[in-house]
mmCIF file of C-alpha atoms in Angstrom:
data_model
loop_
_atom_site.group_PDB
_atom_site.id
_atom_site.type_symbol
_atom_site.label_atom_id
_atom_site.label_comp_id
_atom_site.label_asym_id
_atom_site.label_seq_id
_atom_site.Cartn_x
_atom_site.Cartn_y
_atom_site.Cartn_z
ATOM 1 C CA UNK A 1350 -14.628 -6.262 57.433
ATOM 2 C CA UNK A 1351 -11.355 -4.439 56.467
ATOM 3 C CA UNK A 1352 -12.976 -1.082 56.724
ATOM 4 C CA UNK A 1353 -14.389 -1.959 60.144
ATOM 5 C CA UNK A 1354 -10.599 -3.153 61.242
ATOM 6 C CA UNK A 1355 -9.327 0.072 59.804
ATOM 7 C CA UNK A 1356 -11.243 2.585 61.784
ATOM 8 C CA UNK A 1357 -10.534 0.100 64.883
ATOM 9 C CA UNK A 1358 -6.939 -0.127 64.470
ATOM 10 C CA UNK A 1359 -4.838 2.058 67.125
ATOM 11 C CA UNK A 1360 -3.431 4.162 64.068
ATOM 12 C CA UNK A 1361 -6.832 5.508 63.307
ATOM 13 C CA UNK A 1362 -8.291 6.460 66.824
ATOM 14 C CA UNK A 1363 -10.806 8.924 65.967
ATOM 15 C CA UNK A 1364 -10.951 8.784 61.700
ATOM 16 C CA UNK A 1365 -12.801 11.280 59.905
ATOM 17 C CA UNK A 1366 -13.663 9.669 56.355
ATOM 18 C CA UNK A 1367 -15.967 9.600 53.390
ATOM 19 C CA UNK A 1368 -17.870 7.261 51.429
ATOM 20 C CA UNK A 1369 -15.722 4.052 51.113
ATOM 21 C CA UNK A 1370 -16.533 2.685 47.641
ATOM 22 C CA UNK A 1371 -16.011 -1.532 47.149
ATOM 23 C CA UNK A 1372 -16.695 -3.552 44.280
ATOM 24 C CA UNK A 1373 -19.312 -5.512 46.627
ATOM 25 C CA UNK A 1374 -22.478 -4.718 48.894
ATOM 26 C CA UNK A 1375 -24.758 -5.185 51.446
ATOM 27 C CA UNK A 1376 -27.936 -3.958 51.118
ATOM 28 C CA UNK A 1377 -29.910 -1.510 53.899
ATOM 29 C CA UNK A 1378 -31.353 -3.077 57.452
ATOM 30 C CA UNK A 1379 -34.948 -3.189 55.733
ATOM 31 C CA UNK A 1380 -34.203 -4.936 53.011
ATOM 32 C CA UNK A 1381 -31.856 -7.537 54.852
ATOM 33 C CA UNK A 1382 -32.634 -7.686 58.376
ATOM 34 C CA UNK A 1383 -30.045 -9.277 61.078
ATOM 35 C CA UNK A 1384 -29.919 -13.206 60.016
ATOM 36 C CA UNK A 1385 -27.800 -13.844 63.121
ATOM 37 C CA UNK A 1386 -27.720 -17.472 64.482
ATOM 38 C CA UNK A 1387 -28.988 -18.011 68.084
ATOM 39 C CA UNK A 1388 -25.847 -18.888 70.806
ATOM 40 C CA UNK A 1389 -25.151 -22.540 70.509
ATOM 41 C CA UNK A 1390 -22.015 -24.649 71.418
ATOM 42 C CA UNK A 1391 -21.735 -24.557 67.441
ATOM 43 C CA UNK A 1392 -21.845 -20.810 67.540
ATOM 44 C CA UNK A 1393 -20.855 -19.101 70.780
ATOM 45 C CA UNK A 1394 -22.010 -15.351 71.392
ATOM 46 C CA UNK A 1395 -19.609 -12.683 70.488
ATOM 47 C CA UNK A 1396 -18.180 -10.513 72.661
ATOM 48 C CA UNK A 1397 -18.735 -7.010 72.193
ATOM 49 C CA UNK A 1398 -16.518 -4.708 74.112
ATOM 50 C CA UNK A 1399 -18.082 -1.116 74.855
ATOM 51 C CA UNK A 1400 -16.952 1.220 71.953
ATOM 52 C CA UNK A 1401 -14.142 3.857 73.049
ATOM 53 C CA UNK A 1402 -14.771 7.671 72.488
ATOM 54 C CA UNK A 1403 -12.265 7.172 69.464
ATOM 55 C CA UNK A 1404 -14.456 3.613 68.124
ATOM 56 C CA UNK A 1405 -17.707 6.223 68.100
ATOM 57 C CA UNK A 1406 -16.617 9.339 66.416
ATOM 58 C CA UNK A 1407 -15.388 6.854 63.916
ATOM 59 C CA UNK A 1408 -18.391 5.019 62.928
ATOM 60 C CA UNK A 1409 -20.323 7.960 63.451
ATOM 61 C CA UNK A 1410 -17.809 9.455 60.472
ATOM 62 C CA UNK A 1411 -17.477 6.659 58.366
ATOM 63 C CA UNK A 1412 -20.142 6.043 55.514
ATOM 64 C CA UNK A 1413 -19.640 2.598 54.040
ATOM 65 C CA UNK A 1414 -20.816 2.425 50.315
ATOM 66 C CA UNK A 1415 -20.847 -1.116 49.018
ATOM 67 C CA UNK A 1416 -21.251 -2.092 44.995
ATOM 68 C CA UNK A 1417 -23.622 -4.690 45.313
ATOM 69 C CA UNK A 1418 -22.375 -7.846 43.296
ATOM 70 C CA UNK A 1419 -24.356 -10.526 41.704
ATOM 71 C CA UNK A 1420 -23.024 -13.618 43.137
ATOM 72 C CA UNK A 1421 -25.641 -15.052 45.891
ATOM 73 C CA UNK A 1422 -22.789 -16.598 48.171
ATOM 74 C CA UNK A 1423 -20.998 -13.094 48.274
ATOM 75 C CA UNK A 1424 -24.297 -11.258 48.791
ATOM 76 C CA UNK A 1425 -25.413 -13.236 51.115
ATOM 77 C CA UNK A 1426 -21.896 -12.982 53.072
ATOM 78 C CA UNK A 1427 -22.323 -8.847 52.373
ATOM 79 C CA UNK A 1428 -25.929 -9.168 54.609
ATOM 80 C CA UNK A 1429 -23.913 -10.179 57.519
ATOM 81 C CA UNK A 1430 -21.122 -7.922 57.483
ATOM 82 C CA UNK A 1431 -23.318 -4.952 57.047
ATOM 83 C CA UNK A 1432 -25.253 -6.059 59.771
ATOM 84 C CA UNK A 1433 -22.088 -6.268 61.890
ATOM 85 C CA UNK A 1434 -20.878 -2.959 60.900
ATOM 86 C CA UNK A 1435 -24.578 -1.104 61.696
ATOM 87 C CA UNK A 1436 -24.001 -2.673 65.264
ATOM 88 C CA UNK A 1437 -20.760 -0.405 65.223
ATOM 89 C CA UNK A 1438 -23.043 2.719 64.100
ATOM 90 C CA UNK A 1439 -21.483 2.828 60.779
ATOM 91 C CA UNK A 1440 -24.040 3.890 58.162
ATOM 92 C CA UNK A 1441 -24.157 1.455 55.146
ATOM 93 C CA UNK A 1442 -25.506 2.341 51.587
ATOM 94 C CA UNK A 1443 -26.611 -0.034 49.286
ATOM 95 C CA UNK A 1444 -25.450 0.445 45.606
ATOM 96 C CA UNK A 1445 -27.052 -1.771 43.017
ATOM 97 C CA UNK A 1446 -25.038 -0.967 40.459
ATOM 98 C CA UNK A 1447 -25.307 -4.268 38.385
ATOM 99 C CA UNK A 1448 -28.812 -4.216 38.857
ATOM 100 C CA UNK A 1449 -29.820 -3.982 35.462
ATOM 101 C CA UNK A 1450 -29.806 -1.499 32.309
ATOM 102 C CA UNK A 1451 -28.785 1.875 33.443
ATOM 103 C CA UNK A 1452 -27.900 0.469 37.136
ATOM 104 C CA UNK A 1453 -24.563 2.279 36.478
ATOM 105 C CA UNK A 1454 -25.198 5.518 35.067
ATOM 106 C CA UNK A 1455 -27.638 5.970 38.060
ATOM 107 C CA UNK A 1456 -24.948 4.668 40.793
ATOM 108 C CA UNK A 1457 -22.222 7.320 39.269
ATOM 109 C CA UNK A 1458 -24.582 10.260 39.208
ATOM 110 C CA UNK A 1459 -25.725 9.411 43.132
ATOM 111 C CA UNK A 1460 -22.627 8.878 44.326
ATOM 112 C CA UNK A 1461 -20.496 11.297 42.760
ATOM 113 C CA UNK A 1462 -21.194 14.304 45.166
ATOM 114 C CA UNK A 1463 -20.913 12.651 47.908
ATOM 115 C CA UNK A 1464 -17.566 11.800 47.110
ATOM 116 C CA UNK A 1465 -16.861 15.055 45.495
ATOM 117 C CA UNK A 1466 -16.808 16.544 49.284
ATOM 118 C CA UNK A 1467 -15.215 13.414 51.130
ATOM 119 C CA UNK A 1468 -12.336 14.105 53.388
ATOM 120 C CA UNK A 1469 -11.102 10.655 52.657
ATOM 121 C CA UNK A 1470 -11.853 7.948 50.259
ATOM 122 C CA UNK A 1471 -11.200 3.921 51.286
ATOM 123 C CA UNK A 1472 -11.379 1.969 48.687
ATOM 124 C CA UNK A 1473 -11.610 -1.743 48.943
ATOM 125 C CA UNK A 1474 -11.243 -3.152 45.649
ATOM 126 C CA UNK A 1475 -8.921 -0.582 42.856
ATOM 127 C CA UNK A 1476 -9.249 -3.026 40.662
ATOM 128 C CA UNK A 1477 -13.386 -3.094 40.060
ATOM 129 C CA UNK A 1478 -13.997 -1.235 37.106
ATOM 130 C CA UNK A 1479 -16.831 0.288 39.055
ATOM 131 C CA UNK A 1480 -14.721 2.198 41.133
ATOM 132 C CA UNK A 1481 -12.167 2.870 38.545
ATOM 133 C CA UNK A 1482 -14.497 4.670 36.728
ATOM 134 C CA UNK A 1483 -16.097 6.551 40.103
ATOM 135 C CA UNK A 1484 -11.962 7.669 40.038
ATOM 136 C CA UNK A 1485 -12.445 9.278 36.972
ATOM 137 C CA UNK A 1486 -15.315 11.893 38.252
ATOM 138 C CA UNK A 1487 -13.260 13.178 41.545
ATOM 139 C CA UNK A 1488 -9.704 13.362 42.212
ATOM 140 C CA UNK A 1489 -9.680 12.631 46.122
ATOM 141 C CA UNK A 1490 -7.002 14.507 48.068
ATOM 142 C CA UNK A 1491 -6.629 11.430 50.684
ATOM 143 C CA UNK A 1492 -6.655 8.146 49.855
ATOM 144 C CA UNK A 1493 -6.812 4.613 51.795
ATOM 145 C CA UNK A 1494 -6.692 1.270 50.250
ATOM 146 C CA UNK A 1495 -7.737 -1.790 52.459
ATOM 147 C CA UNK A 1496 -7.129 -4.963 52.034
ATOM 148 C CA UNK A 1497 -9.140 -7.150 49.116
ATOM 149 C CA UNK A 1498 -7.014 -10.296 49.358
ATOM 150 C CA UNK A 1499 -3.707 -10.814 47.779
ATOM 151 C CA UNK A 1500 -4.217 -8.455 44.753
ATOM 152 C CA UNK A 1501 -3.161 -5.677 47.588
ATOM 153 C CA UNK A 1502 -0.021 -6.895 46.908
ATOM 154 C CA UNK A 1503 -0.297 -6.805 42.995
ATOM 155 C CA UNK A 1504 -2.325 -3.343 43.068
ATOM 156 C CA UNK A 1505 1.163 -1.935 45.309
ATOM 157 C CA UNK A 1506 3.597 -3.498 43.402
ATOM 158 C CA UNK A 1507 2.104 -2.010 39.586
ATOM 159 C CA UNK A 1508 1.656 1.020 41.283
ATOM 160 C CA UNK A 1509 5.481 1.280 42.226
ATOM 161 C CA UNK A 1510 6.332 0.066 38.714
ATOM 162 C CA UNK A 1511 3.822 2.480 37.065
ATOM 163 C CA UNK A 1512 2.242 -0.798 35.552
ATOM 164 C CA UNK A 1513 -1.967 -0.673 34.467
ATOM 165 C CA UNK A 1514 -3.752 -2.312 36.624
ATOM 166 C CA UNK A 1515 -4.577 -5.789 35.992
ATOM 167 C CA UNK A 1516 -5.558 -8.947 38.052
ATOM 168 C CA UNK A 1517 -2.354 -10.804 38.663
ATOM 169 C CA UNK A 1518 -4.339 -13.908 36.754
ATOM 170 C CA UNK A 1519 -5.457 -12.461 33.994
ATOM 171 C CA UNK A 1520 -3.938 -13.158 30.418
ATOM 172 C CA UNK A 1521 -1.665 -10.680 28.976
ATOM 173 C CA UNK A 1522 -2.510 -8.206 26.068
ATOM 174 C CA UNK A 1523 -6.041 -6.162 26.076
ATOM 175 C CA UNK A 1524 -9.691 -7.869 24.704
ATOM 176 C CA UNK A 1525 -11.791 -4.370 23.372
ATOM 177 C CA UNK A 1526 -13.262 -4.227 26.146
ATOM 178 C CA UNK A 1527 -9.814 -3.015 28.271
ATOM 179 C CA UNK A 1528 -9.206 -1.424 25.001
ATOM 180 C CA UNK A 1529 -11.978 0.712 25.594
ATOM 181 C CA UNK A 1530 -11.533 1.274 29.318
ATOM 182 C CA UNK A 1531 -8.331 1.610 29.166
ATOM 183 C CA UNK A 1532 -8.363 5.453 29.093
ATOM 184 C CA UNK A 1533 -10.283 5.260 32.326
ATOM 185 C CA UNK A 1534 -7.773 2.587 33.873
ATOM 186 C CA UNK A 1535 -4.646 5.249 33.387
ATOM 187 C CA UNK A 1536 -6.854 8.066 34.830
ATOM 188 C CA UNK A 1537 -7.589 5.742 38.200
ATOM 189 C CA UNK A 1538 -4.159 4.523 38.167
ATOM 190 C CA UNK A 1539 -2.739 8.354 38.572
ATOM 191 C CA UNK A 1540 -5.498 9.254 41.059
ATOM 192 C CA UNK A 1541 -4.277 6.605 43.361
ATOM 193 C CA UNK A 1542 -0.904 7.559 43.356
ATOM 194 C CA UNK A 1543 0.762 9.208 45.978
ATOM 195 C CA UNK A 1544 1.740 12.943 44.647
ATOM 196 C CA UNK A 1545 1.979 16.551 46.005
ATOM 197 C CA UNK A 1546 -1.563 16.952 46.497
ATOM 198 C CA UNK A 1547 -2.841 13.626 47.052
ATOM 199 C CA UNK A 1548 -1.568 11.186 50.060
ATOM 200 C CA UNK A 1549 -2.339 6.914 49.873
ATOM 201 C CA UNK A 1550 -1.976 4.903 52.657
ATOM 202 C CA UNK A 1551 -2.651 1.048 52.299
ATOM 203 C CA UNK A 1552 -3.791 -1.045 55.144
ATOM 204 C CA UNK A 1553 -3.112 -4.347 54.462
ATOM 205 C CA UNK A 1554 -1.922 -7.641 56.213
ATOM 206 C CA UNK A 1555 0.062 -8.837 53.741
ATOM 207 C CA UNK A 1556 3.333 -7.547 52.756
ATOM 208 C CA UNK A 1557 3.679 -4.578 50.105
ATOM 209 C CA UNK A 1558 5.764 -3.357 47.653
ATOM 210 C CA UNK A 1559 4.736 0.272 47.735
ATOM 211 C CA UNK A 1560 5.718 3.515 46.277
ATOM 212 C CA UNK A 1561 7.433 6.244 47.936
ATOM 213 C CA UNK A 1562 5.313 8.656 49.297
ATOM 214 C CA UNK A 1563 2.473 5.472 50.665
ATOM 215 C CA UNK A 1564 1.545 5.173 54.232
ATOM 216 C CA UNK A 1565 2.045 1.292 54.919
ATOM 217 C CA UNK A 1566 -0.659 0.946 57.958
ATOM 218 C CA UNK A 1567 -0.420 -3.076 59.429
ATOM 219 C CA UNK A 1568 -3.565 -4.477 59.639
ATOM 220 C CA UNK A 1569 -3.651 -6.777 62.672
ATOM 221 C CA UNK A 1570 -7.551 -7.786 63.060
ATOM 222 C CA UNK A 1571 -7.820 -5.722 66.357
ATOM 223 C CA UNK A 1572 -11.844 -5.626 66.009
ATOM 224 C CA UNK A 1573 -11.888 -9.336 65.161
ATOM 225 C CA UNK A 1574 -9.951 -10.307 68.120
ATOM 226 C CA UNK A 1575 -11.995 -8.207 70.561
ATOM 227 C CA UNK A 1576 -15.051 -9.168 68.802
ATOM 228 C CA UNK A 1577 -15.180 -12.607 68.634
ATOM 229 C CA UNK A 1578 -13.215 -16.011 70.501
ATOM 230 C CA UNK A 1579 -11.506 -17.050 71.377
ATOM 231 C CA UNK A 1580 -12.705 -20.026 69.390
ATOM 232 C CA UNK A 1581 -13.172 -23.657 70.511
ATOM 233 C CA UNK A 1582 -10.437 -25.837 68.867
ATOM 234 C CA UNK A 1583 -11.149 -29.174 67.320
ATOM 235 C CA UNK A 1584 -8.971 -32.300 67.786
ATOM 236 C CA UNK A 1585 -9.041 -32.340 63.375
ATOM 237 C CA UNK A 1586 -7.693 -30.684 60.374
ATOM 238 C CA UNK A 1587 -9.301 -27.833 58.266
ATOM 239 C CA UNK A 1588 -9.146 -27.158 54.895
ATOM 240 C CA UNK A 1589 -9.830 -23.900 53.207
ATOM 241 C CA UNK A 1590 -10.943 -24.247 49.503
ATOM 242 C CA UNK A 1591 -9.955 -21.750 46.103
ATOM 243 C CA UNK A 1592 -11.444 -20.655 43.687
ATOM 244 C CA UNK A 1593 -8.386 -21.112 41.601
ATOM 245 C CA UNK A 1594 -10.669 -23.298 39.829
ATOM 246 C CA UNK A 1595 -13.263 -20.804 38.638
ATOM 247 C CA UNK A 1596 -10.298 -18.118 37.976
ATOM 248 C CA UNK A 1597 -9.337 -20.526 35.147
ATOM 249 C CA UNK A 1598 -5.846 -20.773 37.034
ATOM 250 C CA UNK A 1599 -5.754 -24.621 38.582
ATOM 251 C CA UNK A 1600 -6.978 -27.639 36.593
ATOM 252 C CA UNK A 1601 -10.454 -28.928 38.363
ATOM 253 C CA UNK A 1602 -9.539 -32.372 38.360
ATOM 254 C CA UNK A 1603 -5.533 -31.942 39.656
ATOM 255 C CA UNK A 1604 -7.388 -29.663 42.164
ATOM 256 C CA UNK A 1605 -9.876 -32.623 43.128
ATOM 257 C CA UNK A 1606 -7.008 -34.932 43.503
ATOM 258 C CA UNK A 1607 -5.243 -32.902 45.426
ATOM 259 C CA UNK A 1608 -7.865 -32.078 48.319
ATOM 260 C CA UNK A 1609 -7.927 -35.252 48.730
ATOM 261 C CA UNK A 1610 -4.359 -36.756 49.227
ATOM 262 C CA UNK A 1611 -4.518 -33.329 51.365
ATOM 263 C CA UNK A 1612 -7.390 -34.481 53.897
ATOM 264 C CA UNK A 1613 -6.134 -37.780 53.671
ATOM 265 C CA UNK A 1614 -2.431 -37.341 54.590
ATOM 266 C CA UNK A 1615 -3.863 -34.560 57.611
ATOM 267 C CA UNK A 1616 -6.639 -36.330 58.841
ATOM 268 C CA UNK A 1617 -8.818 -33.324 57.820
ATOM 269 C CA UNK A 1618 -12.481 -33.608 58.113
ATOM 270 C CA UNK A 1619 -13.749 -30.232 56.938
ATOM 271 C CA UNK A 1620 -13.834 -28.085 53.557
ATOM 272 C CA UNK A 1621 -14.432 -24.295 54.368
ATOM 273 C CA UNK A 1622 -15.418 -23.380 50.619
ATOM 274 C CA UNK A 1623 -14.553 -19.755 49.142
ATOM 275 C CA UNK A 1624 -17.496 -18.032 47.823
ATOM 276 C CA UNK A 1625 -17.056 -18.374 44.833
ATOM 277 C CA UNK A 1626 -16.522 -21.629 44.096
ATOM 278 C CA UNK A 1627 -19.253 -23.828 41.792
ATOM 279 C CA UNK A 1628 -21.475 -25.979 43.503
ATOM 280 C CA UNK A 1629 -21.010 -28.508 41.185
ATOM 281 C CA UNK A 1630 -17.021 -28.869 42.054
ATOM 282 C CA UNK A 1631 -18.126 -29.057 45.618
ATOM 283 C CA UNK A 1632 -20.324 -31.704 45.197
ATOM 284 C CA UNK A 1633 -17.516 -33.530 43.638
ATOM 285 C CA UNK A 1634 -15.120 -33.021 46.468
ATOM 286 C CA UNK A 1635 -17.814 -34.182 48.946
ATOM 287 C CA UNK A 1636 -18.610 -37.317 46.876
ATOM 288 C CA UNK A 1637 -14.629 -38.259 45.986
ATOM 289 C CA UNK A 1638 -13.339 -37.264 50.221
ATOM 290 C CA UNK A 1639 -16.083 -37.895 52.289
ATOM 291 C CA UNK A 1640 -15.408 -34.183 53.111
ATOM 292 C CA UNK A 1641 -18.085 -31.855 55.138
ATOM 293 C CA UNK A 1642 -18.530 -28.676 52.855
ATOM 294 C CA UNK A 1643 -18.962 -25.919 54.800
ATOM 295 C CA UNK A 1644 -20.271 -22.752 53.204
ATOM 296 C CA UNK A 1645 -19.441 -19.413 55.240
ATOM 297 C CA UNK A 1646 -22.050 -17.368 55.735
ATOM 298 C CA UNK A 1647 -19.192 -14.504 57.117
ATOM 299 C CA UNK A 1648 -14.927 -13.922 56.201
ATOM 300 C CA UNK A 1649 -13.429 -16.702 57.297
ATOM 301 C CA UNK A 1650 -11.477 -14.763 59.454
ATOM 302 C CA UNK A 1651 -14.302 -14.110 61.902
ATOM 303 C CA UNK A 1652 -15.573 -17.479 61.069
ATOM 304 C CA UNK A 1653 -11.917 -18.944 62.748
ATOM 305 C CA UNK A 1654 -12.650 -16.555 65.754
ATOM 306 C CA UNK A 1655 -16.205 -18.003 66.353
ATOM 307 C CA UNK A 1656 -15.295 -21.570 65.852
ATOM 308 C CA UNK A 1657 -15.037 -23.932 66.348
ATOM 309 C CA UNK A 1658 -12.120 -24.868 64.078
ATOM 310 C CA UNK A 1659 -9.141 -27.184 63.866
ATOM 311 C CA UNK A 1660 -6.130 -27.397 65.350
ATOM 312 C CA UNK A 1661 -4.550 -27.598 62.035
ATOM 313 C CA UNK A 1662 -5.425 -25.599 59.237
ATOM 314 C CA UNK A 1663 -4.354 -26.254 55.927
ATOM 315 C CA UNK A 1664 -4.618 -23.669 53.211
ATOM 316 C CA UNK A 1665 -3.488 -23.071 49.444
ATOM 317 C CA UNK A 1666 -1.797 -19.987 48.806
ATOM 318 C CA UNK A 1667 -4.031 -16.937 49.179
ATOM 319 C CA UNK A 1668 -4.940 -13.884 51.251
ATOM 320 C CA UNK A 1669 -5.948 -16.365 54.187
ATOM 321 C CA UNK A 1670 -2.459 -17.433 55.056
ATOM 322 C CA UNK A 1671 -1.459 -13.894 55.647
ATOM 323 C CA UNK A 1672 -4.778 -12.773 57.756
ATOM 324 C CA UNK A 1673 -5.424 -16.287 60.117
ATOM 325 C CA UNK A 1674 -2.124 -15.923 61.419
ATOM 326 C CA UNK A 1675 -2.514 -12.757 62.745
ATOM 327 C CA UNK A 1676 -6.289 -13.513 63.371
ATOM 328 C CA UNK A 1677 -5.520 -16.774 65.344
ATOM 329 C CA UNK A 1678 -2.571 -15.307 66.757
ATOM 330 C CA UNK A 1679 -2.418 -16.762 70.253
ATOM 331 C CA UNK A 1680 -5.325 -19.790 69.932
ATOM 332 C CA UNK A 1681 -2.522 -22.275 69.737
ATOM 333 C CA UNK A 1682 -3.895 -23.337 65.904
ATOM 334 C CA UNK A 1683 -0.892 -24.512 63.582
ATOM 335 C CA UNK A 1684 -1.508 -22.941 60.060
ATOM 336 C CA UNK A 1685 0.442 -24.853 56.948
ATOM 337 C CA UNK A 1686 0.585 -24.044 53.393
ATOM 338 C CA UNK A 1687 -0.043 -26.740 50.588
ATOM 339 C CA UNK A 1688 2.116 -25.310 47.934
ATOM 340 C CA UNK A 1689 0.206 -25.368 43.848
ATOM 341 C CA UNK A 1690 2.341 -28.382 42.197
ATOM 342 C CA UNK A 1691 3.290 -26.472 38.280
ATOM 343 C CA UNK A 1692 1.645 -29.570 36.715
ATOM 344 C CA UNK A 1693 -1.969 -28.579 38.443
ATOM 345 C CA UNK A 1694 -1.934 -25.318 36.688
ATOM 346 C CA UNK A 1695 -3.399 -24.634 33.095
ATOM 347 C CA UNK A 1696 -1.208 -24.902 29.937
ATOM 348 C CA UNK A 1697 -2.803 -21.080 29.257
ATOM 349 C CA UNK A 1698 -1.556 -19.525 32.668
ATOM 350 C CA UNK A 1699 0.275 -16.352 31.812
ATOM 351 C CA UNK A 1700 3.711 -16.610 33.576
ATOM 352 C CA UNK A 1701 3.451 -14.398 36.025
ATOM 353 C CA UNK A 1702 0.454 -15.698 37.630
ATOM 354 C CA UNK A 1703 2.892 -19.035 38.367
ATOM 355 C CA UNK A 1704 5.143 -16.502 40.190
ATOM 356 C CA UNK A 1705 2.564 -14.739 42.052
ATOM 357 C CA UNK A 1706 1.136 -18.084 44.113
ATOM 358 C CA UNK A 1707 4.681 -19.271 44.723
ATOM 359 C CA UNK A 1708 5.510 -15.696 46.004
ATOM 360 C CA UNK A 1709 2.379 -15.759 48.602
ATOM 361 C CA UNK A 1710 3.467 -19.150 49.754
ATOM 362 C CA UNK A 1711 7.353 -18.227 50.357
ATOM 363 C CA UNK A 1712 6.063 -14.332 51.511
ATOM 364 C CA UNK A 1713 3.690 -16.639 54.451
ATOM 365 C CA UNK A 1714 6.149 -19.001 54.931
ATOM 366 C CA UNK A 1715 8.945 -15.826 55.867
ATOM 367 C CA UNK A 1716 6.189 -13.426 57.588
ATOM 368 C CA UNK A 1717 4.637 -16.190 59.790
ATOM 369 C CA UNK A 1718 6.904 -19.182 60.147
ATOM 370 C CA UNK A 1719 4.316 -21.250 58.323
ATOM 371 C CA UNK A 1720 5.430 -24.287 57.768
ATOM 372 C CA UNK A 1721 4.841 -25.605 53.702
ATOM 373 C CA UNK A 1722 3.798 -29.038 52.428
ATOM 374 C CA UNK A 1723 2.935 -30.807 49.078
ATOM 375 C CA UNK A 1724 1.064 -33.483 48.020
#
């Protein structure tokens, strides 16, 4: 989706690009074909605006190159949006690069000449060791990063401190497996760095900390907001599920409790779970609220735009309190953030991770006049 709002985004009328590698994929139109529901009042037809000269030459440019992961919700989610994205006349290419004993060695040795003579690389997750490693075979001369939630704002701010990249929740020193990669990590890290031969620009929604030299590019969802809505609004409340959980950041049952003295003290009547959360911890929450799960089968983002959704939509901190608002802008739909109480989070949490979610909430609360609440 982010690469799609990039090469839509007034900045970038007529993009010439390369491959854009991601830590995820969706596989080619014969192996997944178009899953789209029929119109209903539950899911409206999209509109689809005709294309621009500058919206052709840059799909006709852009080669999307997805990693495919293993999880089914996030695969099945990667269908869709390459669906989507071959209705733009972008060309997607399916990478199976977990797929098995010498998946990778096969992915690296396709890919690499292809993005030996790309004009541009966008890259959608610099954290995936998959593309870290895809880093370490070309030095590309013009770089994009796009938005992969709220470790955009982690990956700029270790850049500018010249920090190795590492998930904002992960636990501090190195197992032997970042021992091992580690050479490869440093190699990436300097290959994504702005420098005298070599310019970055991020794209991102959410605020940065970036180094000098970076192109800052706002992402504003212009291809989601001519694509779909505006969306039918609910008299209820939403709520938009972690997967704090899973990340081993938030204690499950604190986090149980807490959806529900949330969808109590709102009145909310729907759970839009993240993909990666565990059935199991679902079921829960539907047994212990009376909550409707609802499992998006597309970014929530576009799911908002579709609708129907709430008037009120609550959220925990994460990259969704940065992109609905801009999204949603203009629907009329009030967005709040339930801040993480310290006592929900694990005794193991390494500091900074506490300091990172109250950051997103604050950074929301000053970007989009979000209003916070507890439990």
């Amino acid at each position: 989706m982010n690469v799609l709002e990039w090469a839509h985004t007034p900045e970038h009328p007529a993009p010439s690009t390369g491959p854009a590698p991601s830590s995820e994929a969706a596989p080619s139109s014969e192996a997944a074909p178009s899953t789209e529901p029929s119109p209903s009042p539950e899911h409206p037809p999209t509109r689809q605006p005709p294309p621009s000269p500058g919206r052709v030459a840059a799909a006709r440019d852009l080669t999307l190159v997805v990693l495919s992961p293993t999880d089914p919700m996030s695969r099945g989610q990667l269908r869709r949006m390459a669906q989507l994205a071959r209705d733009e006349g972008v060309t997607v290419r399916w990478q199976e690069a977990r797929g098995g004993r010498g998946a990778l060695l096969r992915t690296l040795r396709e890919l690499t000449p292809l993005l030996r003579h790309a004009q541009r690389v966008i890259i959608g997750d610099p954290f995936s060791r998959y593309v870290q490693l895809l880093l370490t075979l070309y030095a590309p001369e013009n770089v994009t990063v796009v938005d992969d939630g709220t470790a955009t704002m982690e990956f700029a701010a270790q850049l500018t401190r010249g920090e190795r990249l590492v998930r904002w929740h992960r636990r501090a020193g190195l197992s032997p497996r970042e021992l091992a990669l580690a050479p490869v990590t440093s190699l990436a890290r300097r290959r994504l760095a702005p420098g005298r031969r070599r310019t970055l620009e991020i794209f991102t929604a959410l605020p940065v900390e970036a180094p000098p030299g970076t192109t800052v590019t706002p992402h504003r969802f212009h291809w989601t907001r001519a694509r779909f809505g505006p969306p039918r609004l609910t008299r209820g409340a939403d709520l938009v599920g972690t997967s704090l959980v899973e990340t081993g950041v938030v204690d499950p049952d604190r986090y149980a409790e807490a959806v529900g003295a949330l969808a109590a003290a709102h009145g909310a009547t729907r759970y839009f779970a993240h993909r990666r959360e565990g059935v199991e911890k679902l079921h829960r929450i539907a047994v212990e609220t009376g909550l409707e799960i609802v499992r998006p089968d597309l970014p929530l983002e576009l799911i908002a735009r579709r609708g129907p959704i709430g008037r009120t939509v609550l959220s925990f901190p994460s990259t969704v309190v940065h992109t609905l608002p801009q999204a949603l802008a203009g629907t009329g739909i009030t967005i709040t953030v339930c801040a993480i109480a310290p006592e929900w989070l694990r005794e193991d949490v390494p500091p900074r991770a506490r300091g990172f979610l109250a950051g997103v909430a604050e950074s929301a609360r000053r970007a989009h006049g979000l209003s916070l609440t507890g439990v």
